[in-house]
Tab-separated table of C-alpha atoms in Angstrom:
chain	number	residue	atom	x	y	z
J	1	MET	CA	-38.668	4.431	-11.961
J	2	SER	CA	-42.313	4.092	-11.032
J	3	ARG	CA	-43.610	3.561	-7.390
J	4	VAL	CA	-46.298	2.480	-5.237
J	5	GLY	CA	-46.553	6.038	-2.994
J	6	SER	CA	-43.434	7.020	-2.387
J	7	LEU	CA	-41.600	3.781	-1.836
J	8	PRO	CA	-40.027	2.023	-5.511
J	9	LEU	CA	-40.541	-1.605	-6.420
J	10	ALA	CA	-36.997	-2.755	-5.158
J	11	GLY	CA	-38.348	-1.844	-1.745
J	12	LEU	CA	-41.242	-3.310	-2.529
J	13	GLY	CA	-40.219	-6.396	-3.851
J	14	ARG	CA	-38.027	-6.279	-1.064
J	15	ALA	CA	-40.762	-5.419	1.697
J	16	THR	CA	-42.753	-8.346	-0.348
J	17	LYS	CA	-40.149	-10.831	0.082
J	18	ASP	CA	-38.702	-9.737	3.675
J	19	PHE	CA	-42.668	-10.361	4.774
J	20	LEU	CA	-43.412	-13.807	3.190
J	21	PHE	CA	-39.881	-14.932	3.946
J	22	PRO	CA	-38.488	-12.736	7.745
J	23	PRO	CA	-34.299	-12.642	7.600
J	24	THR	CA	-32.843	-15.581	9.151
J	25	CYS	CA	-30.425	-15.438	11.610
J	26	LEU	CA	-26.614	-17.387	8.745
J	27	CYS	CA	-25.920	-19.607	11.358
J	28	CYS	CA	-29.050	-20.134	14.264
J	29	ARG	CA	-31.590	-19.185	12.115
J	30	LYS	CA	-32.813	-16.060	14.243
J	31	ALA	CA	-35.153	-13.372	13.097
J	32	VAL	CA	-31.715	-10.358	11.978
J	33	ALA	CA	-33.017	-6.813	9.842
J	34	SER	CA	-31.768	-8.268	7.128
J	35	ALA	CA	-30.987	-11.381	4.698
J	36	GLY	CA	-27.609	-12.658	4.636
J	37	ALA	CA	-26.727	-11.053	8.216
J	38	LEU	CA	-25.622	-12.710	11.869
J	39	CYS	CA	-27.614	-12.119	15.264
J	40	GLN	CA	-25.816	-10.410	17.228
J	41	GLU	CA	-24.825	-13.650	19.041
J	42	CYS	CA	-23.278	-15.124	16.921
J	43	TRP	CA	-21.937	-12.005	15.492
J	44	SER	CA	-18.965	-11.688	19.216
J	45	ALA	CA	-18.560	-15.359	18.822
J	46	ILE	CA	-16.681	-15.088	15.701
J	47	LEU	CA	-13.065	-14.217	16.422
J	48	PHE	CA	-12.382	-11.758	13.978
J	49	ILE	CA	-8.472	-11.832	12.420
J	50	GLU	CA	-8.331	-7.492	12.771
J	51	ARG	CA	-4.442	-5.756	12.284
J	52	PRO	CA	-2.284	-6.229	14.183
J	53	TYR	CA	-1.093	-9.275	11.738
J	54	CYS	CA	1.912	-10.675	11.054
J	55	ASP	CA	1.676	-8.954	7.268
J	56	ARG	CA	2.832	-12.724	5.487
J	57	LEU	CA	1.055	-15.535	8.372
J	58	GLY	CA	-2.090	-13.062	8.638
J	59	THR	CA	-2.143	-14.377	12.304
J	60	PRO	CA	-2.808	-12.092	15.023
J	61	PHE	CA	0.197	-10.548	16.735
J	62	ALA	CA	-1.276	-10.710	20.903
J	63	THR	CA	0.270	-7.011	21.651
J	64	ASP	CA	0.105	-3.818	19.038
J	65	LEU	CA	3.391	-2.927	18.275
J	66	GLY	CA	2.659	-0.115	16.841
J	67	GLN	CA	4.076	-1.073	13.756
J	68	GLU	CA	3.427	-2.248	9.748
J	69	GLY	CA	4.570	-4.779	8.017
J	70	LEU	CA	5.938	-6.373	10.786
J	71	ILE	CA	7.065	-10.181	10.215
J	72	SER	CA	6.201	-12.649	12.865
J	73	PRO	CA	9.443	-15.344	14.139
J	74	GLU	CA	6.791	-18.255	12.437
J	75	ALA	CA	6.764	-16.969	9.051
J	76	VAL	CA	11.059	-15.936	9.666
J	77	ALA	CA	11.231	-19.721	10.760
J	78	ASN	CA	8.885	-21.392	7.987
J	79	PRO	CA	7.993	-18.939	5.725
J	80	PRO	CA	5.185	-20.143	2.956
J	81	VAL	CA	5.845	-20.023	-0.696
J	82	TYR	CA	2.449	-17.476	-0.915
J	83	GLY	CA	4.418	-13.935	-0.597
J	84	ARG	CA	1.076	-12.736	1.869
J	85	ALA	CA	-1.753	-14.530	3.941
J	86	ARG	CA	-5.083	-13.141	4.470
J	87	ALA	CA	-8.519	-14.251	6.766
J	88	VAL	CA	-11.610	-13.282	8.403
J	89	ALA	CA	-11.860	-15.292	11.368
J	90	GLN	CA	-9.458	-17.951	13.755
J	91	PHE	CA	-11.501	-21.177	12.546
J	92	ASP	CA	-12.691	-22.485	15.436
J	93	GLU	CA	-16.210	-24.904	16.637
J	94	GLY	CA	-18.612	-21.790	16.901
J	95	PRO	CA	-20.001	-19.868	14.153
J	96	VAL	CA	-17.892	-20.238	11.958
J	97	ARG	CA	-17.647	-23.196	11.858
J	98	THR	CA	-20.949	-23.855	10.968
J	99	LEU	CA	-20.511	-21.206	8.503
J	100	VAL	CA	-18.175	-22.807	6.819
J	101	HIS	CA	-19.206	-26.307	6.708
J	102	ARG	CA	-23.144	-25.271	5.617
J	103	LEU	CA	-21.433	-23.196	2.547
J	104	LYS	CA	-19.399	-26.615	1.811
J	105	TYR	CA	-21.546	-29.379	2.568
J	106	GLY	CA	-25.388	-27.960	2.547
J	107	ASP	CA	-25.749	-27.004	-0.745
J	108	ARG	CA	-26.357	-23.172	1.827
J	109	LEU	CA	-25.104	-21.298	-1.005
J	110	GLU	CA	-25.851	-18.348	-0.564
J	111	ILE	CA	-24.080	-17.445	2.634
J	112	ALA	CA	-21.461	-17.486	0.283
J	113	ARG	CA	-23.255	-13.574	-0.449
J	114	SER	CA	-22.070	-12.215	2.948
J	115	LEU	CA	-18.876	-14.512	3.178
J	116	GLY	CA	-17.486	-13.004	0.401
J	117	LEU	CA	-18.044	-9.812	1.506
J	118	TRP	CA	-15.917	-9.931	4.481
J	119	MET	CA	-13.612	-11.678	2.850
J	120	ALA	CA	-13.425	-8.830	0.379
J	121	ARG	CA	-12.544	-6.088	3.233
J	122	ALA	CA	-10.559	-8.552	5.060
J	123	GLY	CA	-7.586	-8.926	1.852
J	124	ALA	CA	-8.697	-5.672	0.429
J	125	ASP	CA	-4.663	-4.726	0.172
J	126	ILE	CA	-4.179	-7.665	-1.559
J	127	LEU	CA	-6.564	-7.673	-3.893
J	128	ALA	CA	-5.750	-3.751	-4.627
J	129	GLU	CA	-2.370	-4.853	-6.162
J	130	ALA	CA	-3.763	-8.358	-7.095
J	131	ASP	CA	-4.730	-8.438	-11.783
J	132	VAL	CA	-7.291	-11.655	-10.347
J	133	VAL	CA	-8.559	-14.419	-8.144
J	134	VAL	CA	-7.796	-17.474	-9.053
J	135	PRO	CA	-10.333	-20.250	-6.632
J	136	VAL	CA	-8.145	-23.478	-5.443
J	137	PRO	CA	-9.325	-25.748	-7.484
J	138	MET	CA	-11.087	-29.075	-6.783
J	139	HIS	CA	-10.215	-32.872	-8.132
J	140	ARG	CA	-12.531	-33.543	-11.069
J	141	ARG	CA	-14.496	-36.880	-9.263
J	142	ARG	CA	-14.755	-34.966	-5.693
J	143	LEU	CA	-16.415	-32.524	-8.029
J	144	MET	CA	-18.650	-34.111	-9.248
J	145	LYS	CA	-19.573	-36.060	-5.906
J	146	ARG	CA	-19.980	-32.857	-4.112
J	147	ARG	CA	-21.926	-30.424	-7.681
J	148	TYR	CA	-19.848	-27.168	-6.563
J	149	ASN	CA	-16.352	-25.953	-5.333
J	150	GLN	CA	-17.298	-23.985	-2.560
J	151	ALA	CA	-13.831	-22.059	-3.050
J	152	ASN	CA	-15.229	-20.725	-6.640
J	153	VAL	CA	-17.959	-19.432	-5.208
J	154	LEU	CA	-16.283	-17.863	-2.257
J	155	ALA	CA	-13.709	-15.960	-5.330
J	156	ARG	CA	-17.492	-15.244	-7.498
J	157	ALA	CA	-18.584	-13.907	-4.273
J	158	VAL	CA	-15.178	-11.771	-3.570
J	159	SER	CA	-15.604	-10.713	-7.233
J	160	ALA	CA	-18.892	-9.031	-6.914
J	161	HIS	CA	-18.302	-7.037	-4.290
J	162	HIS	CA	-14.338	-5.609	-5.464
J	163	GLY	CA	-14.185	-6.222	-8.866
J	164	ILE	CA	-11.772	-7.716	-9.230
J	165	PRO	CA	-12.047	-10.341	-12.113
J	166	VAL	CA	-11.804	-14.319	-11.451
J	167	ASP	CA	-10.861	-16.787	-13.704
J	168	PRO	CA	-10.485	-20.548	-12.590
J	169	PHE	CA	-9.499	-22.118	-15.769
J	170	LEU	CA	-5.720	-20.712	-14.383
J	171	LEU	CA	-5.329	-23.974	-12.199
J	172	GLU	CA	-6.248	-27.130	-12.099
J	173	ARG	CA	-5.778	-30.080	-9.644
J	174	ILE	CA	-3.831	-33.239	-11.050
J	175	LYS	CA	-4.126	-36.045	-8.511
J	176	SER	CA	-6.807	-36.839	-6.027
J	177	THR	CA	-5.209	-36.069	-2.457
J	178	PRO	CA	-7.024	-38.086	0.466
J	179	THR	CA	-7.774	-36.204	3.444
J	180	GLN	CA	-6.119	-33.738	5.449
J	181	VAL	CA	-7.723	-34.723	7.920
J	182	ASN	CA	-5.094	-36.487	10.969
J	183	LEU	CA	-2.256	-35.983	9.314
J	184	THR	CA	0.210	-33.866	10.367
J	185	ARG	CA	2.304	-31.101	9.256
J	186	SER	CA	5.257	-32.872	6.692
J	187	GLN	CA	2.035	-35.741	6.163
J	188	ARG	CA	-0.472	-32.711	4.723
J	189	ALA	CA	2.388	-31.589	2.774
J	190	LEU	CA	4.060	-35.163	1.299
J	191	ASN	CA	-0.071	-35.658	0.460
J	192	MET	CA	-0.317	-32.356	-1.878
J	193	GLN	CA	2.827	-32.802	-3.552
J	194	GLY	CA	2.457	-32.766	-7.433
J	195	ALA	CA	-1.233	-32.478	-6.667
J	196	PHE	CA	-1.880	-29.284	-9.157
J	197	ALA	CA	-0.796	-28.382	-12.950
J	198	VAL	CA	-1.337	-24.826	-14.189
J	199	PRO	CA	-3.292	-26.495	-18.024
J	200	GLU	CA	-0.799	-25.346	-21.251
J	201	ALA	CA	-3.245	-23.003	-22.570
J	202	ALA	CA	-3.658	-20.668	-19.408
J	203	ARG	CA	-0.081	-20.649	-19.103
J	204	PRO	CA	0.632	-17.048	-21.038
J	205	LYS	CA	-2.444	-15.995	-18.440
J	206	VAL	CA	0.106	-17.002	-15.663
J	207	GLU	CA	3.257	-15.106	-16.533
J	208	GLY	CA	3.561	-11.363	-14.756
J	209	ARG	CA	0.133	-11.786	-12.965
J	210	ALA	CA	-0.406	-11.012	-9.623
J	211	ILE	CA	-2.792	-13.942	-8.582
J	212	VAL	CA	-5.491	-14.329	-5.327
J	213	LEU	CA	-5.341	-17.760	-4.264
J	214	VAL	CA	-8.921	-18.114	-2.689
J	215	ASP	CA	-10.393	-20.735	-0.267
J	216	ASP	CA	-12.644	-21.178	2.534
J	217	VAL	CA	-10.111	-22.406	5.620
J	218	LEU	CA	-5.901	-22.975	5.719
J	219	THR	CA	-4.942	-25.415	7.697
J	220	SER	CA	-1.376	-26.235	7.906
J	221	GLY	CA	-1.035	-24.213	4.859
J	222	ALA	CA	0.224	-27.160	2.691
J	223	THR	CA	-2.968	-26.939	-0.327
J	224	LEU	CA	-1.753	-23.037	-0.735
J	225	ASN	CA	1.499	-24.080	-0.727
J	226	ALA	CA	1.151	-26.473	-3.669
J	227	ALA	CA	-0.373	-24.542	-6.030
J	228	ALA	CA	1.198	-21.336	-4.938
J	229	ARG	CA	4.461	-23.114	-6.022
J	230	VAL	CA	3.500	-24.277	-9.410
J	231	LEU	CA	1.744	-21.052	-9.992
J	232	LEU	CA	5.498	-18.984	-9.143
J	233	ARG	CA	6.953	-21.385	-11.600
J	234	HIS	CA	4.436	-20.894	-14.279
J	235	ARG	CA	6.552	-17.781	-13.773
J	236	ALA	CA	3.688	-15.956	-12.536
J	237	ALA	CA	4.326	-12.163	-10.213
J	238	ARG	CA	3.162	-13.151	-6.685
J	239	VAL	CA	0.691	-15.561	-5.100
J	240	ASP	CA	-1.344	-14.475	-1.970
J	241	VAL	CA	-3.771	-15.713	-0.497
J	242	LEU	CA	-7.158	-14.357	0.178
J	243	VAL	CA	-9.207	-16.918	3.163
J	244	PHE	CA	-12.971	-17.043	5.204
J	245	ALA	CA	-11.030	-18.394	7.657
J	246	ARG	CA	-7.422	-19.599	9.263
J	247	VAL	CA	-6.989	-22.698	11.955
J	248	LEU	CA	-4.424	-21.174	14.556
């Protein structure tokens, strides 16, 4: 490898870039040691979801009961259609909301690289058993307006860090649903009925496969339940869910 002194050319390129464009925090823009990182203050403000948590919903338990694989009362009373959900952090008004909104509405696609790394770590157990990652699709009219689907960007980032293949064509959104904001849980579920379909050409690729659905935020679960239901109807072996943040 060609070198300048003892520094590889690749390292020199990174050093030059950092000198010209010093890395800043993904949230508050304070100086940080490396690109794609958070400052200590923003990192400390994130409510990361760590074990122990419900094996189905991925929601944290208040106390450690010393056992893995436990199911929360909520998961027993109202089990999701999908198998298991994993999330990096709780969705709140701090850095997590800032990151989601910059990716979703601010064209800050580079943020997905860091979010995808954290998601790959948070969902390591379900990704290890999966055959393919499928982003929750956006209706074509909304996609034309926004120009990109943040779920697809995140799915590709997860794939880049984990190596699992992505297929954004196994599922399509055939119903343009109104916004879910301010809707109750039952209203959200009704809103999502008939929203998704598996294209005929994709059905052989769904049957018998373990699928991980990827999205940015899990709120009531209505969207992900509707997507999982369609995939399971077409004989997916199992459907799990991986998101960056979830509302608790």
